[in-house]
Short mmCIF file of C-alpha atoms in Angstrom, two decimals:
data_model
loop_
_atom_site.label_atom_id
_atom_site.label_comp_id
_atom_site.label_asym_id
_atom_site.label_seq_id
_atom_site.Cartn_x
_atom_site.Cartn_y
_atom_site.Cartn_z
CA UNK A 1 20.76 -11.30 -0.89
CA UNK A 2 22.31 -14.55 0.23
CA UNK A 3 21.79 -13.38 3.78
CA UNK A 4 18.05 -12.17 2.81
CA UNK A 5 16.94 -16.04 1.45
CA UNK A 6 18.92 -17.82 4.68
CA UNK A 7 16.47 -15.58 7.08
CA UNK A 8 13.19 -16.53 4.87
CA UNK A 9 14.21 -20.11 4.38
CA UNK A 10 14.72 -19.95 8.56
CA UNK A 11 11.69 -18.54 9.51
CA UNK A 12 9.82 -20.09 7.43
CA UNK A 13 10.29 -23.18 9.33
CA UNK A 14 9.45 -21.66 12.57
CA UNK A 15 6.00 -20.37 11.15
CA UNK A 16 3.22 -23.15 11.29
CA UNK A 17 0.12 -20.46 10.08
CA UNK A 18 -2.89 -22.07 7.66
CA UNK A 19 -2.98 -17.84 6.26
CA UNK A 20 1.07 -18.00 5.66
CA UNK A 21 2.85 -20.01 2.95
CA UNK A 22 4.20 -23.26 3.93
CA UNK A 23 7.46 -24.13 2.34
CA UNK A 24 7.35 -27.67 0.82
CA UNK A 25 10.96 -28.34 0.36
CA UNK A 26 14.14 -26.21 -0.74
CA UNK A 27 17.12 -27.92 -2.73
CA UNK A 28 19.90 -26.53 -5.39
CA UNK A 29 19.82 -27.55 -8.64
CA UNK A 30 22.42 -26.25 -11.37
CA UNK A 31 23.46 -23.57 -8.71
CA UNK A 32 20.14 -22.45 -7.93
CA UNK A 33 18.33 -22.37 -4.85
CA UNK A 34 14.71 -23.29 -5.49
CA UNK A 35 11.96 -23.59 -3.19
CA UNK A 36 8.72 -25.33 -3.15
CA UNK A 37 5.44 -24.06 -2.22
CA UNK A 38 2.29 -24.70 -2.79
CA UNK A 39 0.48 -24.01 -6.25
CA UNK A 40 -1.83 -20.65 -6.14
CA UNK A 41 -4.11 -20.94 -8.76
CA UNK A 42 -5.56 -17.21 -8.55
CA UNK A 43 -2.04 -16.12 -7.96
CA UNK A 44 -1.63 -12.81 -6.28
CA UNK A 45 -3.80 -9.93 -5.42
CA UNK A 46 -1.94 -7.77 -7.43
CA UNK A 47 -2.37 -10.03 -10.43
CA UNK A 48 -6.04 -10.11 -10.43
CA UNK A 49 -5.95 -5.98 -9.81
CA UNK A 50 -3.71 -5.95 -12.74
CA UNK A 51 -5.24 -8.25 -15.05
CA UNK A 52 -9.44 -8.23 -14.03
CA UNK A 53 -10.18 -5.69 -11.64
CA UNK A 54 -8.21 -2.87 -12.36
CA UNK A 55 -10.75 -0.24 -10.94
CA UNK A 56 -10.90 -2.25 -7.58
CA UNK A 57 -12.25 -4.86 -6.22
CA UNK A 58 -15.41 -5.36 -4.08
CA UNK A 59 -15.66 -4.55 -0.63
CA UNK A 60 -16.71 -7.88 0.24
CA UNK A 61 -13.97 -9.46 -1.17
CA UNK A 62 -11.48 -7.33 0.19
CA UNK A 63 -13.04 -8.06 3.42
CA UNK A 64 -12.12 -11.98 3.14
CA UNK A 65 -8.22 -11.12 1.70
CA UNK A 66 -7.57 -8.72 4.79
CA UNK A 67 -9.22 -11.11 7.24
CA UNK A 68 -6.71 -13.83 6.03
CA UNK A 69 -3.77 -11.29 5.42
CA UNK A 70 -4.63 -10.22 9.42
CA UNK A 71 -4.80 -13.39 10.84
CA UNK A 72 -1.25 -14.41 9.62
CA UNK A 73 0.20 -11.31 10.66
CA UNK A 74 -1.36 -11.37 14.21
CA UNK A 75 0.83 -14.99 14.57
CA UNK A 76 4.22 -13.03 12.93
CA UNK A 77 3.69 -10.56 15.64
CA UNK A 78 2.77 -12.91 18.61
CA UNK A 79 6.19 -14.97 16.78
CA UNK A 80 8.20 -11.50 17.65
CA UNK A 81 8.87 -10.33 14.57
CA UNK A 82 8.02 -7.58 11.81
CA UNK A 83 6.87 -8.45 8.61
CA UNK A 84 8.05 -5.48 6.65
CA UNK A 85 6.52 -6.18 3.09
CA UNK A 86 2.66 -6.55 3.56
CA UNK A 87 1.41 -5.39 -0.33
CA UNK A 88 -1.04 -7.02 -2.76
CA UNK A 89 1.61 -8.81 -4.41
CA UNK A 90 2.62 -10.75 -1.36
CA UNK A 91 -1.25 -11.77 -0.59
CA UNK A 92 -1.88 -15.44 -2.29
CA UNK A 93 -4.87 -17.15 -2.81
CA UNK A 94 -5.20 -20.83 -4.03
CA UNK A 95 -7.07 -22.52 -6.72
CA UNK A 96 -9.83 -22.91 -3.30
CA UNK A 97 -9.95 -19.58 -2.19
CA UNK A 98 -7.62 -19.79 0.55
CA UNK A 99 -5.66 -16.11 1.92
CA UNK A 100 -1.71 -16.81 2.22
CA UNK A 101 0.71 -13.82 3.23
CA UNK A 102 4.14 -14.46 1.84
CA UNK A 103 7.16 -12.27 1.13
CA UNK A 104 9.01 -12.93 4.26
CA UNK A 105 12.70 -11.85 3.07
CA UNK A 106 12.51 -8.76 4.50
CA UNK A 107 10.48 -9.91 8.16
CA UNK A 108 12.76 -9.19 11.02
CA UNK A 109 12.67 -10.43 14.43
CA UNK A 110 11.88 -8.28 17.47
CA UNK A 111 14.03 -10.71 19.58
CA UNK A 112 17.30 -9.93 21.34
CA UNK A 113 19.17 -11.94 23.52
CA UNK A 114 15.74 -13.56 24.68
CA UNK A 115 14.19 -10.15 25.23
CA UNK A 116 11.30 -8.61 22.61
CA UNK A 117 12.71 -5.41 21.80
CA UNK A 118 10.18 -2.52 21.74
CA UNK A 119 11.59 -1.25 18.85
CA UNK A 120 13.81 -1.93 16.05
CA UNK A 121 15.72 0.55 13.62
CA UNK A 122 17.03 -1.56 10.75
CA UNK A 123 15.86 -0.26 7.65
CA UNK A 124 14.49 -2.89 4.82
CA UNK A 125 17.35 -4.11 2.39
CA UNK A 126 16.10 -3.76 -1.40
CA UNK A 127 13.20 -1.64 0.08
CA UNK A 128 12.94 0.24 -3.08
CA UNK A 129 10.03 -2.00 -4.55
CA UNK A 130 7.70 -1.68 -1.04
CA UNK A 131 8.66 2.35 -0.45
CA UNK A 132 4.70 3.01 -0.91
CA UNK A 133 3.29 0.87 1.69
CA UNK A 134 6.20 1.38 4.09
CA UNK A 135 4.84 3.48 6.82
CA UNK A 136 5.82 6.93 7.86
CA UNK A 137 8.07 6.00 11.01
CA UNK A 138 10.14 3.45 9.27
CA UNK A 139 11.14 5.46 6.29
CA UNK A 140 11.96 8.27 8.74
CA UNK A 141 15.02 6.00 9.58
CA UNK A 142 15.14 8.04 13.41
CA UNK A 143 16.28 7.05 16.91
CA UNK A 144 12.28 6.16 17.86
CA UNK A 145 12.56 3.61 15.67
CA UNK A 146 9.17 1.34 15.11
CA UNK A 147 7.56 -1.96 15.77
CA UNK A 148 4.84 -3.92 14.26
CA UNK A 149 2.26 -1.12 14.39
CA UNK A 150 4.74 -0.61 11.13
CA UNK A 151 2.65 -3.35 9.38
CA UNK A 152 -0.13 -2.14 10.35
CA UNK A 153 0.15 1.06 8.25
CA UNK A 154 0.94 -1.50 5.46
CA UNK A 155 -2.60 -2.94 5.52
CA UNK A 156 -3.89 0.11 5.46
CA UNK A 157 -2.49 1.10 1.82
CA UNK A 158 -2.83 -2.27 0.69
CA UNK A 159 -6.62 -1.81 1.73
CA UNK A 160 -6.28 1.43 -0.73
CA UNK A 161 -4.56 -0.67 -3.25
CA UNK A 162 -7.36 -2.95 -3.48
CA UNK A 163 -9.72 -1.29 -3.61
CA UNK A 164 -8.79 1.65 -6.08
CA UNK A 165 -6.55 -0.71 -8.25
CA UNK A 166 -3.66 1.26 -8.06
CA UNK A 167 -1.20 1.96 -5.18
CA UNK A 168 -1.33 5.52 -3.14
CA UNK A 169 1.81 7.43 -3.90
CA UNK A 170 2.78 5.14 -6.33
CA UNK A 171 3.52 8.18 -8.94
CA UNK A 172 5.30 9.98 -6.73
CA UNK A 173 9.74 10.36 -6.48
CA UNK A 174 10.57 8.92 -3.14
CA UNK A 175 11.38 12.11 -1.54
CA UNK A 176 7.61 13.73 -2.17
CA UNK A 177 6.43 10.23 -0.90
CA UNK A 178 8.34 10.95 2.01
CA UNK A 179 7.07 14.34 2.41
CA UNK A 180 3.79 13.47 2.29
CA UNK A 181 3.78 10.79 4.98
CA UNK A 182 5.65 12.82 7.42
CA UNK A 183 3.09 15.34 7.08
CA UNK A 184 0.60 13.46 7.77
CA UNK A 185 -1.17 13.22 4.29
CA UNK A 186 -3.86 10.14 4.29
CA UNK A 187 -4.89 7.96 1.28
CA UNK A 188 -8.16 7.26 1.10
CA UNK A 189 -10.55 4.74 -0.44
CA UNK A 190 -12.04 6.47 -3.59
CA UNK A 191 -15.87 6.06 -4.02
CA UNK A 192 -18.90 8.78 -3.99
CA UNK A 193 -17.58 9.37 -0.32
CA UNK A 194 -14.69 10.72 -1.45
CA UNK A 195 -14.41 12.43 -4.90
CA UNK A 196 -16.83 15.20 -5.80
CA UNK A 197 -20.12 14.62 -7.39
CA UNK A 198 -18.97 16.84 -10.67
CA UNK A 199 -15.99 14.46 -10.94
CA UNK A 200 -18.16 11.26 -11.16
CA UNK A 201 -19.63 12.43 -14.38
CA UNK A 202 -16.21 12.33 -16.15
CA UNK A 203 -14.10 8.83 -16.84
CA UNK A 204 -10.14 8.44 -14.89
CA UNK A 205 -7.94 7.70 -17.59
CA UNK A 206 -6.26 4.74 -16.69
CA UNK A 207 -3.20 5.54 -18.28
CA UNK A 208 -1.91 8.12 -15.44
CA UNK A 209 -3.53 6.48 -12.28
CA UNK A 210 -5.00 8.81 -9.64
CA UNK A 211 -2.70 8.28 -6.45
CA UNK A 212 -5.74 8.54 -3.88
CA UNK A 213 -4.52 10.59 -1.59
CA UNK A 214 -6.42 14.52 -2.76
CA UNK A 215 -9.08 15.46 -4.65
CA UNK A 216 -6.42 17.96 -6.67
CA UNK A 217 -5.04 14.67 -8.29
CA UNK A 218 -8.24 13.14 -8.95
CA UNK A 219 -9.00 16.38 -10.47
CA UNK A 220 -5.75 16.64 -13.08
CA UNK A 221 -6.40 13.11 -14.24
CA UNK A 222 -9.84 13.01 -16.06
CA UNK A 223 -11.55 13.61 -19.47
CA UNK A 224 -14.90 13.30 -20.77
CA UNK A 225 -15.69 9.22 -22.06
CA UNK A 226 -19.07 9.24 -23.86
CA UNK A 227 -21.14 9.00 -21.51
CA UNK A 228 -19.24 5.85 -19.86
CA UNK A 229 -19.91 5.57 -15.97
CA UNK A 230 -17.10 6.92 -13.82
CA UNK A 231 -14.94 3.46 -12.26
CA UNK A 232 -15.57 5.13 -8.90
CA UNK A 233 -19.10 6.32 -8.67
CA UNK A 234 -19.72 3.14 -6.06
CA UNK A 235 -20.03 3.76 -2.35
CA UNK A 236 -17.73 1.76 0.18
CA UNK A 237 -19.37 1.76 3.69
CA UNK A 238 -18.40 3.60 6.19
CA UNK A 239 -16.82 0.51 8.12
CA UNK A 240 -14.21 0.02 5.60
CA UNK A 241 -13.45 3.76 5.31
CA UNK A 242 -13.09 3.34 9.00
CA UNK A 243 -10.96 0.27 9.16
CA UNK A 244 -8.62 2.22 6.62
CA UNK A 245 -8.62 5.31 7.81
CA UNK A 246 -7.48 3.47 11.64
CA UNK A 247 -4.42 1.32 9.69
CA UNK A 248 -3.21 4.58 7.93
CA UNK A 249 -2.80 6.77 11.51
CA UNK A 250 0.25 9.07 11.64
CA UNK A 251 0.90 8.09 14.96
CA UNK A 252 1.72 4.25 15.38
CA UNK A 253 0.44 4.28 18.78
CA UNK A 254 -3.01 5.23 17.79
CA UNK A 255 -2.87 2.10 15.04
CA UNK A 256 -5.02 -0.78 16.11
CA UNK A 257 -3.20 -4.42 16.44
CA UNK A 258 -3.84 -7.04 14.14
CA UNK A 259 -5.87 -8.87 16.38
CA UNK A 260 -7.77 -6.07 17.32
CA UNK A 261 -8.28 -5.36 13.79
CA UNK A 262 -10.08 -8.71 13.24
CA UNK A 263 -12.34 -7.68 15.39
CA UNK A 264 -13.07 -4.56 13.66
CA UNK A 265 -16.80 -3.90 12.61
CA UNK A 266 -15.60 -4.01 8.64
CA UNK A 267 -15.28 -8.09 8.83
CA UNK A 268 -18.84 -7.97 10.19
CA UNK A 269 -20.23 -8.62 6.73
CA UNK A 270 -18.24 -12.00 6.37
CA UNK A 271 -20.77 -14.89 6.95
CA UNK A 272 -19.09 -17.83 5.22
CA UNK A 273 -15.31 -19.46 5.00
CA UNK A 274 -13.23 -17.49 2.64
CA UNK A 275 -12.95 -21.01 0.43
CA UNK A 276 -16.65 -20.88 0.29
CA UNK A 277 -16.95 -17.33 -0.55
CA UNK A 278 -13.75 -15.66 -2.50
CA UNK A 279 -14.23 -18.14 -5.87
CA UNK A 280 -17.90 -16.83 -6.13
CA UNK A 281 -16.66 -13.09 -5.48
CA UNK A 282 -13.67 -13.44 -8.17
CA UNK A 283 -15.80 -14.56 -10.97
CA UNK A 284 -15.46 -13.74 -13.88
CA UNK A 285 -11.70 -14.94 -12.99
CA UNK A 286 -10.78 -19.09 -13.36
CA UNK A 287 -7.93 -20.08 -11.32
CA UNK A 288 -5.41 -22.20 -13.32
CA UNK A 289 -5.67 -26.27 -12.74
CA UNK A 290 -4.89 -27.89 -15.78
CA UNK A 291 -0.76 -28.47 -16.29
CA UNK A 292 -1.38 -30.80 -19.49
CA UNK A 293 1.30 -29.83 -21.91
CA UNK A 294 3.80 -28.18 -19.12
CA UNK A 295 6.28 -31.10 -19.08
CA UNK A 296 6.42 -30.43 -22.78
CA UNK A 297 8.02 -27.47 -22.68
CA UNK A 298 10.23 -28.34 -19.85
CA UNK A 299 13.89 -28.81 -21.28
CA UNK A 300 15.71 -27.91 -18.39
CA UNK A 301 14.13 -31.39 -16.46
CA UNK A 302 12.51 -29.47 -13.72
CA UNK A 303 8.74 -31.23 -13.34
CA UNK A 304 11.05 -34.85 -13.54
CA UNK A 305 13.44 -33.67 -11.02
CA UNK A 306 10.27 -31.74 -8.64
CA UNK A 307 8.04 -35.23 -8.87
CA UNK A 308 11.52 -37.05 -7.17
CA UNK A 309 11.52 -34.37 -4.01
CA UNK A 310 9.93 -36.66 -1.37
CA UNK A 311 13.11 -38.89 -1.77
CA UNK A 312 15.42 -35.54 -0.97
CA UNK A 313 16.82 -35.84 2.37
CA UNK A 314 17.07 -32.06 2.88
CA UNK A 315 16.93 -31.07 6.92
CA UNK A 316 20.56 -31.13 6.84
CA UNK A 317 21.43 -28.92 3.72
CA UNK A 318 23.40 -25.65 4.82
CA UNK A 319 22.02 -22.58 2.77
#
């Protein structure tokens, strides 16, 4: 783990992005490590899934998120490296509807000796928590190896994960998960598209979430609700079902780059800054702003010892 925080804390110096997370300052306190970045008053993706739009969100803001998410990762793939962990949890957005990818502990650079390698074969440490959005060649752990067409496939569930509000092959044991991947089975966005018109009439119980990726599942987790409109009786258009279905390709080769994905028909729609746009689109959610009464319930010190961090000399600390 040690090893893990000296890489992020590294390259997160080398990465000057506005759509990645800027580290303010890092210091130990009490024999912690702690590190300062900027406040994100929406917090996560996966937070707002979680907590407001647990059926999905819109298409249109899902279009501003993966533009951001995209543009950072096209710069950590120009930089020569692999991100490794692109998931809702790890997209930010601040309190002015700005995109920021984070969770770089497990990026890894394509750099050897000078050289970009055209492949790399180290396998994520503590992968366990990102297994679903890994792609198929990197859990396949063989001598082809992958590169950052890996990320790529990483979009493409997160795209699923947004919009469905629950992560494909997230009920499944690892080794089904596995299975399915290698044999080339697809998660899809799930809308009118999709699921069967005699399905729509019937409510998904939320309590066993449909993994998106066969109608058979979507099938074994309904029952009647009075009436009550199924969550997924929208229609996505067929641009985003096309920008998905290209992320989520078997074959890496056949994946689209980042940069070519910004250029992708599905960000068409976009027609204003995302700072403009996303706090309109995430209503009825209020980012947090007001701290009043936090230094209250600070015993430990930490807002007193945080407002002194501009007189840290820190450049030379050794983590």
């Amino acid at each position: 783990m040690v090893m893990l925080l000296q890489s992020e804390l590294h390259v997160s110096k080398l990465f000057n992005h506005p759509n990645i997370v800027p580290y303010k300052a890092t210091f130990i306190a009490d024999n912690e490590l702690w590190v300062v970045a900027p406040f994100m008053g929406y917090g996560s993706a996966r937070d707002l899934i979680g907590t407001h739009f647990m059926d999905g969100m819109s298409e249109l803001a899902i279009a501003y998120i993966l533009q951001g998410t995209l543009k950072a990762l096209s710069y950590i793939h120009q930089m020569g490296y692999v991100h490794r962990s692109v998931k809702a949890s790890h997209i930010l957005i601040s309190v002015d509807g700005k995109v920021y990818l984070s969770g770089l502990r497990s990026i890894l650079s394509m750099i050897n000796h000078g050289q970009r390698l055209k492949v790399v074969h180290d396998f994520p440490k503590y992968s366990i928590k990102v297994l679903p959005w890994l792609s198929p060649e990197v859990l396949q752990q063989n001598l082809q190896g992958y590169d950052a067409k890996s990320d790529i496939y990483s979009v493409g569930i997160t795209a699923c994960e947004l919009a469905n509000g629950h992560v494909p092959f997230k009920d499944m044991p690892a080794t089904q998960m596995l299975l399915e991947k290698l044999n080339g089975t697809v998660p899809c966005l799930l809308d009118t598209t999709t699921i069967p018109a005699e399905e729509l009439t019937m409510k998904t119980s939320r309590s066993v979430p449909d993994s998106g990726i066969g109608e058979s599942s979507i099938a074994s987790n309904v029952r009647t609700a009075n009436g009550e409109q199924h969550p997924y009786n929208r229609t996505f258009s067929p641009h985003f079902h096309s920008f998905t279905e290209q992320c989520l390709q078997k074959n890496p080769a056949l994946r689209p780059s980042a940069a070519a994905l910004l250029s992708h028909s599905f960000f068409k729609q976009i027609k204003r800054r995302a700072s403009e746009a996303l706090p309109e689109l995430l209503r009825p959610v209020t980012p947090i702003t007001n701290f009043e009464g936090a230094q209250a319930q600070d015993p430990s010190g930490i807002f007193g010892l945080v407002s002194n961090l501009e007189q840290l000399e820190v450049d030379d600390w050794d983590f």
